[in-house]
PDB file of C-alpha atoms in Angstrom:
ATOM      1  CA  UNK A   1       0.285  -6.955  -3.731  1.00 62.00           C
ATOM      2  CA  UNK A   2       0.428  -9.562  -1.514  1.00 71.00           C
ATOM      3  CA  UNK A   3       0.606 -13.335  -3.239  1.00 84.00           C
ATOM      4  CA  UNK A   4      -1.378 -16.896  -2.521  1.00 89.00           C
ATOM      5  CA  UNK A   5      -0.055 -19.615  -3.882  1.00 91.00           C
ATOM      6  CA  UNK A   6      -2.147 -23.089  -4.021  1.00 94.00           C
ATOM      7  CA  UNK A   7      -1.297 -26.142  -5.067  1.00 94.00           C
ATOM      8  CA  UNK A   8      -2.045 -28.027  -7.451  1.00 95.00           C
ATOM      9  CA  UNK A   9      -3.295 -25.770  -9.821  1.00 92.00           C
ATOM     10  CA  UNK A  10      -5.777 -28.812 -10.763  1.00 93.00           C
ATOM     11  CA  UNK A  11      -5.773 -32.803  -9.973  1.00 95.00           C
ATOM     12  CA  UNK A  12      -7.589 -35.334 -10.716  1.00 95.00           C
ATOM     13  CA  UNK A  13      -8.356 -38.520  -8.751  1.00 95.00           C
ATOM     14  CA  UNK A  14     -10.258 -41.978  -8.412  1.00 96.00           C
ATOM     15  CA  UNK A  15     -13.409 -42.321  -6.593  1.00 96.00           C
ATOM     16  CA  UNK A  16     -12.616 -42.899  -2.961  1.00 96.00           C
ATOM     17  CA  UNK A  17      -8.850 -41.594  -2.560  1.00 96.00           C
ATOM     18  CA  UNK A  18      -7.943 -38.920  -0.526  1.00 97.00           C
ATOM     19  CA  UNK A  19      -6.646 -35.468  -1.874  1.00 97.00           C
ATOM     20  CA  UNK A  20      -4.938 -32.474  -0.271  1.00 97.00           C
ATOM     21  CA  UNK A  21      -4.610 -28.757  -1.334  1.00 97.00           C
ATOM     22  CA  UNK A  22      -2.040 -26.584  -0.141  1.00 96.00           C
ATOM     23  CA  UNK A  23      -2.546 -22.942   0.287  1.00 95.00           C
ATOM     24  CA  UNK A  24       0.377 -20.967   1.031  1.00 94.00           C
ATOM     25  CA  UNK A  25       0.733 -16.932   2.107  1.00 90.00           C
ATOM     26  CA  UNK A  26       3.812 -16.439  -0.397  1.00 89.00           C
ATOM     27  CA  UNK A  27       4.899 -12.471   1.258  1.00 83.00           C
ATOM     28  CA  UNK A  28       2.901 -12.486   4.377  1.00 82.00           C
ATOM     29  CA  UNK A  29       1.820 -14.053   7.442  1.00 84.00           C
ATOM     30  CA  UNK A  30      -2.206 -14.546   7.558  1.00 83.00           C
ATOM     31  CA  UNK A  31      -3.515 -15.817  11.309  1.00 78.00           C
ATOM     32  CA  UNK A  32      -6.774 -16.518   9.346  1.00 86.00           C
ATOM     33  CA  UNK A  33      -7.849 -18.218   5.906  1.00 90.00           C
ATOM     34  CA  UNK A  34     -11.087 -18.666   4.508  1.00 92.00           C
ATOM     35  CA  UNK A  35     -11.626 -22.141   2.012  1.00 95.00           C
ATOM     36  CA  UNK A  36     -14.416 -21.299  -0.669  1.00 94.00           C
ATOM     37  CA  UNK A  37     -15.442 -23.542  -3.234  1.00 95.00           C
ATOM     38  CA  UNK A  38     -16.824 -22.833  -6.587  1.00 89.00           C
ATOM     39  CA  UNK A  39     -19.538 -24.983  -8.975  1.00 84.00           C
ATOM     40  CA  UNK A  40     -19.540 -24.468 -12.643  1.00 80.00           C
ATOM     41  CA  UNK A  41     -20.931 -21.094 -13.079  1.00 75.00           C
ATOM     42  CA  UNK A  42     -22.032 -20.506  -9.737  1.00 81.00           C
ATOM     43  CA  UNK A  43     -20.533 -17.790  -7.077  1.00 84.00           C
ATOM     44  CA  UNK A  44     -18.033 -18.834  -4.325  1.00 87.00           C
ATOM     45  CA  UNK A  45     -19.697 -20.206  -1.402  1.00 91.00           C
ATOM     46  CA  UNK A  46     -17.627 -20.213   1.915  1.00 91.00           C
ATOM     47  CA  UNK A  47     -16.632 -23.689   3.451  1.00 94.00           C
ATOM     48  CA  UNK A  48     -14.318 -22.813   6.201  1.00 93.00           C
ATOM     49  CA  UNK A  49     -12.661 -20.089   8.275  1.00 91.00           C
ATOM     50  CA  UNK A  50      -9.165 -21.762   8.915  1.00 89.00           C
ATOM     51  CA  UNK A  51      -7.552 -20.200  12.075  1.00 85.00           C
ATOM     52  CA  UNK A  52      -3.581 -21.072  12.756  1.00 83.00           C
ATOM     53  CA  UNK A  53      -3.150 -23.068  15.684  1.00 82.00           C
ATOM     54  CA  UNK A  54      -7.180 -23.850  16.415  1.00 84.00           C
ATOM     55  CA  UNK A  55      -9.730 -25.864  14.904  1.00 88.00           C
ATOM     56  CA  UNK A  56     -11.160 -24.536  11.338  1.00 91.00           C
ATOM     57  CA  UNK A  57     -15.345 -23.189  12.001  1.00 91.00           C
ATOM     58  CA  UNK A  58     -17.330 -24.635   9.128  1.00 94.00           C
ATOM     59  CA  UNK A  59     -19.705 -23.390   7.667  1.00 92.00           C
ATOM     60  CA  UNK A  60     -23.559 -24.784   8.144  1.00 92.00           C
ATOM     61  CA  UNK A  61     -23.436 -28.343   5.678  1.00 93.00           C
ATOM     62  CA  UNK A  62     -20.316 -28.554   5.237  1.00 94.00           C
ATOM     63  CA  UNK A  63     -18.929 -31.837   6.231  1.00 94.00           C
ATOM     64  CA  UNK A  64     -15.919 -31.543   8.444  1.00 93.00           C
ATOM     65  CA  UNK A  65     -15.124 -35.072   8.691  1.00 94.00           C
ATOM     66  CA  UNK A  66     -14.958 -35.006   4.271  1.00 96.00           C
ATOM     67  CA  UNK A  67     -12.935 -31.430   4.587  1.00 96.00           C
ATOM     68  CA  UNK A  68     -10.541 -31.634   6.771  1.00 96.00           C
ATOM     69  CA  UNK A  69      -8.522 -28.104   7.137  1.00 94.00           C
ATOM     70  CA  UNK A  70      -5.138 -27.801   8.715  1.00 91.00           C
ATOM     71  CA  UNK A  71      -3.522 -24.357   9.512  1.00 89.00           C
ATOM     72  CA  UNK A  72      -0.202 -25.386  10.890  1.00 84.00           C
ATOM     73  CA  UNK A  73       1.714 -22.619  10.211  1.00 89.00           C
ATOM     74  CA  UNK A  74       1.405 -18.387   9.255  1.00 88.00           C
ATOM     75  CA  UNK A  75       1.408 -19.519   5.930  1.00 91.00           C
ATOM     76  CA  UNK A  76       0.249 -22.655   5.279  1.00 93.00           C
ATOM     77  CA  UNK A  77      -3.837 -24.149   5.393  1.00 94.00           C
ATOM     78  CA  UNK A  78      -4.244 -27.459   4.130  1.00 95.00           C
ATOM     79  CA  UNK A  79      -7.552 -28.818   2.167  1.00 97.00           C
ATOM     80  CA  UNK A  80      -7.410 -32.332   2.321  1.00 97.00           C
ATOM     81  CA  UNK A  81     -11.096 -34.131   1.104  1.00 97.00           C
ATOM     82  CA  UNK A  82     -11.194 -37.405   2.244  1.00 96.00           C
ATOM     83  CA  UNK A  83     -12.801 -40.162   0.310  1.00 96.00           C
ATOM     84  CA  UNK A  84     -13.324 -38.373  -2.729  1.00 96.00           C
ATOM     85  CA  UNK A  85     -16.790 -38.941  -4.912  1.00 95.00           C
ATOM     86  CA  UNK A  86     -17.762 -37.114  -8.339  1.00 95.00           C
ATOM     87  CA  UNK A  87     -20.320 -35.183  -6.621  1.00 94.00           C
ATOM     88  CA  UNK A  88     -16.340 -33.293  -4.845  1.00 95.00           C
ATOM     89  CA  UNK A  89     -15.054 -32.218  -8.204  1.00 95.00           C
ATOM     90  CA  UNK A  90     -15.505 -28.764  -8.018  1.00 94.00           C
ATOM     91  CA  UNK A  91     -12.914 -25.418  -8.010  1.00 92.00           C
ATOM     92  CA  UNK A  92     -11.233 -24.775  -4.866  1.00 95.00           C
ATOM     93  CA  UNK A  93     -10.340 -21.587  -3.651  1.00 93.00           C
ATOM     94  CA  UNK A  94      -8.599 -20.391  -0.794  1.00 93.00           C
ATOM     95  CA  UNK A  95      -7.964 -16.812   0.742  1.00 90.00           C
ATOM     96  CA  UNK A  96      -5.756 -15.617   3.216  1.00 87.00           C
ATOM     97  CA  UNK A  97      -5.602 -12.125   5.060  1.00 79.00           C
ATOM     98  CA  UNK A  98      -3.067  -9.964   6.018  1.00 70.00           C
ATOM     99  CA  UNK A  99      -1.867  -9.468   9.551  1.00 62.00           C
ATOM    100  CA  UNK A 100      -0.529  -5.939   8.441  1.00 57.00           C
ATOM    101  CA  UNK A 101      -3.569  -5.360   6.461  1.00 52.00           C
ATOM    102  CA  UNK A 102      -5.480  -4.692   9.823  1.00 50.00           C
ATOM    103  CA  UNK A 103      -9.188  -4.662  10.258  1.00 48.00           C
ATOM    104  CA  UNK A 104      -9.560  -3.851   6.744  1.00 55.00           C
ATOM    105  CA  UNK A 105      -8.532  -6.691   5.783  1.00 57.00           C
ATOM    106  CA  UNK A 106      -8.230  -6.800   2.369  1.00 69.00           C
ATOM    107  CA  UNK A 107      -8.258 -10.578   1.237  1.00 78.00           C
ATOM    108  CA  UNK A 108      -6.004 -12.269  -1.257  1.00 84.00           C
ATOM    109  CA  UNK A 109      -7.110 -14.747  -3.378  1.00 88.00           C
ATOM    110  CA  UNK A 110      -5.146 -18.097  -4.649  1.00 90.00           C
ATOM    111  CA  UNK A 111      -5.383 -19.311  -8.407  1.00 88.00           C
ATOM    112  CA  UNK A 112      -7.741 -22.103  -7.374  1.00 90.00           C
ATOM    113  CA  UNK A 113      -7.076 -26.051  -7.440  1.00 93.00           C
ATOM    114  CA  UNK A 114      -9.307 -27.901 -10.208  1.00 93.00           C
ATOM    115  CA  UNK A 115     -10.529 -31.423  -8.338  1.00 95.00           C
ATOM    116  CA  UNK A 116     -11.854 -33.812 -10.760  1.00 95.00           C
ATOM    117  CA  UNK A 117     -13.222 -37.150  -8.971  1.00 96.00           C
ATOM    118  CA  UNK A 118     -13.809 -40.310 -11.757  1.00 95.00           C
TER     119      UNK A 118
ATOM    120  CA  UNK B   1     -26.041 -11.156   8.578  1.00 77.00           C
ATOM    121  CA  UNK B   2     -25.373  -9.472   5.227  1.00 80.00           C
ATOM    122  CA  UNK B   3     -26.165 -10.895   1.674  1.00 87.00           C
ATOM    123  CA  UNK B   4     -25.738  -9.512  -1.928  1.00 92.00           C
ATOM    124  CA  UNK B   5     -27.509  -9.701  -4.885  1.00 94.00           C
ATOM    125  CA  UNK B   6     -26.470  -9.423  -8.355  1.00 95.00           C
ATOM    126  CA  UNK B   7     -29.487  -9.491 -10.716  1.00 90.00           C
ATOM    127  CA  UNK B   8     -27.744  -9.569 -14.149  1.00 94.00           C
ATOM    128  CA  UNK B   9     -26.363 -13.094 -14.744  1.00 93.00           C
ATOM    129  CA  UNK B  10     -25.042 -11.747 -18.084  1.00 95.00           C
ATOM    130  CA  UNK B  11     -24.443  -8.513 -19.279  1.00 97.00           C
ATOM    131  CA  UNK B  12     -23.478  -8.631 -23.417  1.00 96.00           C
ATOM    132  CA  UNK B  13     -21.835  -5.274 -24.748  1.00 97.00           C
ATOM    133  CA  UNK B  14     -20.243  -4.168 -27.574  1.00 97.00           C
ATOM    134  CA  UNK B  15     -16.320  -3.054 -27.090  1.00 97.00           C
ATOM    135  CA  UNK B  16     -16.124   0.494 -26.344  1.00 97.00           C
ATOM    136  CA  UNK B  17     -19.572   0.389 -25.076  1.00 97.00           C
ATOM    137  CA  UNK B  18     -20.277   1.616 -21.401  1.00 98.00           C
ATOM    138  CA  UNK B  19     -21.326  -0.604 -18.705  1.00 98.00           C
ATOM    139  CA  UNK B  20     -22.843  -1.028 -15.781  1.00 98.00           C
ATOM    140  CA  UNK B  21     -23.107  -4.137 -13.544  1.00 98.00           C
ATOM    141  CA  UNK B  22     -25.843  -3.792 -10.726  1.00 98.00           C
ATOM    142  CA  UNK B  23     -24.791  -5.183  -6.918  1.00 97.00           C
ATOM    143  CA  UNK B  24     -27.379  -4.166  -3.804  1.00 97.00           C
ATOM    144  CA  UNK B  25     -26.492  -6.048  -0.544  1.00 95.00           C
ATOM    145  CA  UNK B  26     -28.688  -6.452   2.682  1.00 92.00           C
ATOM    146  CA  UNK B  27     -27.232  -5.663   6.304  1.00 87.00           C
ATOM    147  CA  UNK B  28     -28.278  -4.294   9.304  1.00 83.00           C
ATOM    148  CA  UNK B  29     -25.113  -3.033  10.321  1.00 84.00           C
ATOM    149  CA  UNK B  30     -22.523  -1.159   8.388  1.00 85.00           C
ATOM    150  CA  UNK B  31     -20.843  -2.943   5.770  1.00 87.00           C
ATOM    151  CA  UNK B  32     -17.516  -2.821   4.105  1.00 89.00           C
ATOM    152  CA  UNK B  33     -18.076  -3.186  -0.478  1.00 92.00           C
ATOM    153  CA  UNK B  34     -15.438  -5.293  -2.918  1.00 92.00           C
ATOM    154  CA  UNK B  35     -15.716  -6.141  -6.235  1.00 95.00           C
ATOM    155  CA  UNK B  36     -13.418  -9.153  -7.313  1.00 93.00           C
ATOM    156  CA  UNK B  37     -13.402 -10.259 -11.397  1.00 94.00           C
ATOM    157  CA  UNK B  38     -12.671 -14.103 -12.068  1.00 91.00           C
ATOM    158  CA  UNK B  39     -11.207 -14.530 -15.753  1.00 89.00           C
ATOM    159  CA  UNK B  40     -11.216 -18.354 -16.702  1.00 82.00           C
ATOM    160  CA  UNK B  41      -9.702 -20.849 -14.699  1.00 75.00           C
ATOM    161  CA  UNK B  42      -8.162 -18.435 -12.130  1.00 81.00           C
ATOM    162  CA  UNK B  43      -8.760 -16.985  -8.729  1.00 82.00           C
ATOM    163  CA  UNK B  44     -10.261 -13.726  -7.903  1.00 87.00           C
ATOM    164  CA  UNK B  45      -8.683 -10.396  -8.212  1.00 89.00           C
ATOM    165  CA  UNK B  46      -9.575  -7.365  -6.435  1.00 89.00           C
ATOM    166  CA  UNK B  47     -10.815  -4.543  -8.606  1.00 93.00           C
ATOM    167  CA  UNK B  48     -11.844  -2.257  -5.859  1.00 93.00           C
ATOM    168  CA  UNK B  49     -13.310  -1.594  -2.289  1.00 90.00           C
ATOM    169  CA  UNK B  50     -15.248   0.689  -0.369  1.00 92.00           C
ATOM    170  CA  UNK B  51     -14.257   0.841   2.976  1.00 87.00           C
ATOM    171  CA  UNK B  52     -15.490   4.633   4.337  1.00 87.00           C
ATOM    172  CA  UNK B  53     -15.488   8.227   3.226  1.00 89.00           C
ATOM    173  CA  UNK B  54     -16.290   9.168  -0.467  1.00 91.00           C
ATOM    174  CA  UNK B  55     -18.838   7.108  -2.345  1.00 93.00           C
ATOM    175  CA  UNK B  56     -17.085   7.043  -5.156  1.00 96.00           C
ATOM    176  CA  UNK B  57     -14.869   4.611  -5.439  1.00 95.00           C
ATOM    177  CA  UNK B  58     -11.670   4.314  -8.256  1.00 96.00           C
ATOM    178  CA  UNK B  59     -10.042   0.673  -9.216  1.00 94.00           C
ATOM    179  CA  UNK B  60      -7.641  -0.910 -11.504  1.00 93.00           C
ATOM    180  CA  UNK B  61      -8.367  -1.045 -15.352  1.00 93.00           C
ATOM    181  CA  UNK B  62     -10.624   2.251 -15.624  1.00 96.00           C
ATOM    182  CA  UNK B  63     -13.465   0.505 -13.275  1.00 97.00           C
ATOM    183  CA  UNK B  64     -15.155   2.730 -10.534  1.00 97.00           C
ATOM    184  CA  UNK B  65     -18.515   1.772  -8.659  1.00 98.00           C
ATOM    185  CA  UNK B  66     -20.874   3.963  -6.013  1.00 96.00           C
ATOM    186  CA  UNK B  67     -21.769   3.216  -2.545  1.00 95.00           C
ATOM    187  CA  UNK B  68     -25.277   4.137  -2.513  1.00 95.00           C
ATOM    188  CA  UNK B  69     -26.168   4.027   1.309  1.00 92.00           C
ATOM    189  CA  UNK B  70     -30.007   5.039   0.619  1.00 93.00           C
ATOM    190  CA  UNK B  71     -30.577   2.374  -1.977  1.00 94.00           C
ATOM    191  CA  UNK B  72     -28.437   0.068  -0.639  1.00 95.00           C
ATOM    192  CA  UNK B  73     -26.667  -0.684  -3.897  1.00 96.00           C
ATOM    193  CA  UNK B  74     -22.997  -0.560  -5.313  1.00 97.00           C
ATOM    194  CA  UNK B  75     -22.931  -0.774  -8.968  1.00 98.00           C
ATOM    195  CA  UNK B  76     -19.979  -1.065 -10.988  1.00 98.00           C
ATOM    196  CA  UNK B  77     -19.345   1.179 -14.148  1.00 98.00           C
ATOM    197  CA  UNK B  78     -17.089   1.503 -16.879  1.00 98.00           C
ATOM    198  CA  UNK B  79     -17.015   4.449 -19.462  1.00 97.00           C
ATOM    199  CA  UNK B  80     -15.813   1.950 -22.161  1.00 97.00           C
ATOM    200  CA  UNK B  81     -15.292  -1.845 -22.133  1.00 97.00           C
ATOM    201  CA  UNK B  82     -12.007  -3.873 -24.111  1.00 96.00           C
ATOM    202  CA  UNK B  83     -12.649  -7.370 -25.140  1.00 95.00           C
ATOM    203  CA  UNK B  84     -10.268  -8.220 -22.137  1.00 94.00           C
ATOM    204  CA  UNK B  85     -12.477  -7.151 -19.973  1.00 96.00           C
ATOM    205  CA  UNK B  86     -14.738 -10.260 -20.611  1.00 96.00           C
ATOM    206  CA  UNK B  87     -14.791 -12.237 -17.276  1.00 96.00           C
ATOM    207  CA  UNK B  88     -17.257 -13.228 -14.330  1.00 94.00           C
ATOM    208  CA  UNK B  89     -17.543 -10.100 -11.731  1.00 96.00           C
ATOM    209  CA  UNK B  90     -18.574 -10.617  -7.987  1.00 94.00           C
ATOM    210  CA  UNK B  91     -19.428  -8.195  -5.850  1.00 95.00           C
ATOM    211  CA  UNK B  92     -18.593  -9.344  -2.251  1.00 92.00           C
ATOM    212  CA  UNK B  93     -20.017  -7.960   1.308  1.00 90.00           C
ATOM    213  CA  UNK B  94     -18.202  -8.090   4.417  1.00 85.00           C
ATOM    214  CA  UNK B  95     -19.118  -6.411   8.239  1.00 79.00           C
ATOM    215  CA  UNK B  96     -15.934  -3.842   9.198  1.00 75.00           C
ATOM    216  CA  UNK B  97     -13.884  -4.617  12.642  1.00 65.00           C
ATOM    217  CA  UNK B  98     -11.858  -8.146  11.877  1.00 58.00           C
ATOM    218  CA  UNK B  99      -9.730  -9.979  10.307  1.00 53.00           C
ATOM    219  CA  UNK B 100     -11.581 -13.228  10.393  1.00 60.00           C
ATOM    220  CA  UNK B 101     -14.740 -11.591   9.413  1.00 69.00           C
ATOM    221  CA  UNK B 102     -16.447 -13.790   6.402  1.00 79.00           C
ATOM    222  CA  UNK B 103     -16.916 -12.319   2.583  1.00 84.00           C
ATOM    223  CA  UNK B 104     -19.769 -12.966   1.019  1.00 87.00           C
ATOM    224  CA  UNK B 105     -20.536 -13.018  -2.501  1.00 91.00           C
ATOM    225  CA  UNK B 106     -22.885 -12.675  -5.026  1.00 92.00           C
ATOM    226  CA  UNK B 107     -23.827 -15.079  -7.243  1.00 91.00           C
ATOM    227  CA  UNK B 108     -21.319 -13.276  -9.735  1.00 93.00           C
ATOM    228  CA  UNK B 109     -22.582 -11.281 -13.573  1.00 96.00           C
ATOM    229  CA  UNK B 110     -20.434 -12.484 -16.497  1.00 95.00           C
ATOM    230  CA  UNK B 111     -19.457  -9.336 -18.599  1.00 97.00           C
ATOM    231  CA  UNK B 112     -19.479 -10.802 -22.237  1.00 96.00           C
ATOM    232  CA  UNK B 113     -17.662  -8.000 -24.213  1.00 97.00           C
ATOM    233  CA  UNK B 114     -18.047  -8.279 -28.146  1.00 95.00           C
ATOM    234  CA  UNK B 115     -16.501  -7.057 -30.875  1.00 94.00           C
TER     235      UNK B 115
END
């Protein structure tokens, strides 16, 4: 199947720096990919629909000016959380869907980056 | 919009054991099904979908689940559970006709398989 790569796998940062999270469509070109993020235990709750070549649509409370997505490319979206605080550590996950998978769209998942805020 | 519920945060079985992890889902339009399992540390992977035609859907590692249109449900079953197959399950909800449209997930049922 079709492979998301993100990176890093996990980082971990000081209070107030800036960190980005690269999510990259390895074997196919997605026009659209979706930024979840995931508490300890807890299900995946949606962020951000990341469209290339427009502005990402955030979800209701999520802070665009702290989450700042980039979709530059077919294959890239960029995470970047500005000003980092404990309260952003948390399990990132992005998706991406296929062009060719059509309407369908059968979503493919990345391994997740680990952010861990001191 | 569309919503899921997954009522069992746990579900503890015995290897070999049959299982069954519940998933109903609210919409007022016609929905497209996915379950996704999350072993530690990792992203999701997809263990099936139901899309359209037969309610009975088959996915990887002997897992199958039923659309249930009437009760609005789509359970996932397995005749007989390995200890590998101990990891968190979400079933996910998403309305047919694009590529942009949003998944939504459940709040996800760890399967704790025992020896």
């Amino acid at each position: 199947g079709a492979v998301v790569s993100q990176h890093p796998s996990w980082v971990i940062c000081k209070s107030g720096t800036s960190v980005k999270i690269e999510c990259r469509s390895l074997d196919f070109q997605a026009t659209t990919m979706f930024w979840y993020r995931q508490f300890p235990k807890q299900s995946l709750m949606l962020m951000a629909t990341s469209n290339e070549g427009s502005k990402a649509t955030y979800e209701q409370g999520v802070e665009k000016d702290k989450f700042l997505i980039n979709h530059a490319s077919l294959t890239l979206s960029t995470l970047t959380v500005t000003s980092a605080h404990p309260e952003d550590s948390s399990f990132y996950i992005c998706s991406a869907n296929s062009l060719a998978g059509g309407p369908n769209g059968e979503l493919f998942f990345g391994e997740g980056s680990r952010l861990t805020v001191l | 919009a569309q919503s899921v519920t997954q009522l069992d945060s746990q579900v503890p079985v015995f290897e070999e054991a049959p299982v069954e992890l519940r998933c109903n889902y609210s919409s007022s339009v016609s929905v497209y099904l996915f379950w996704y399992v999350q072993y530690p540390n990792q992203g999701l992977q997809l263990l099936l979908k139901y899309l359209s035609g037969s309610t009975l859907v088959k996915g990887i590692n002997g897992f199958e689940a039923e659309f249930n249109k009437s009760q609005t449900s789509f359970h996932l079953r397995k005749p007989s559970v390995h200890i590998s197959d101990t990891a968190e399950y979400f079933c996910a909800v998403t309305r047919p006709g694009g590529a942009t449209n949003k998944l939504i997930f459940g709040t996800g049922t760890l399967l704790a398989v025992q020896p």
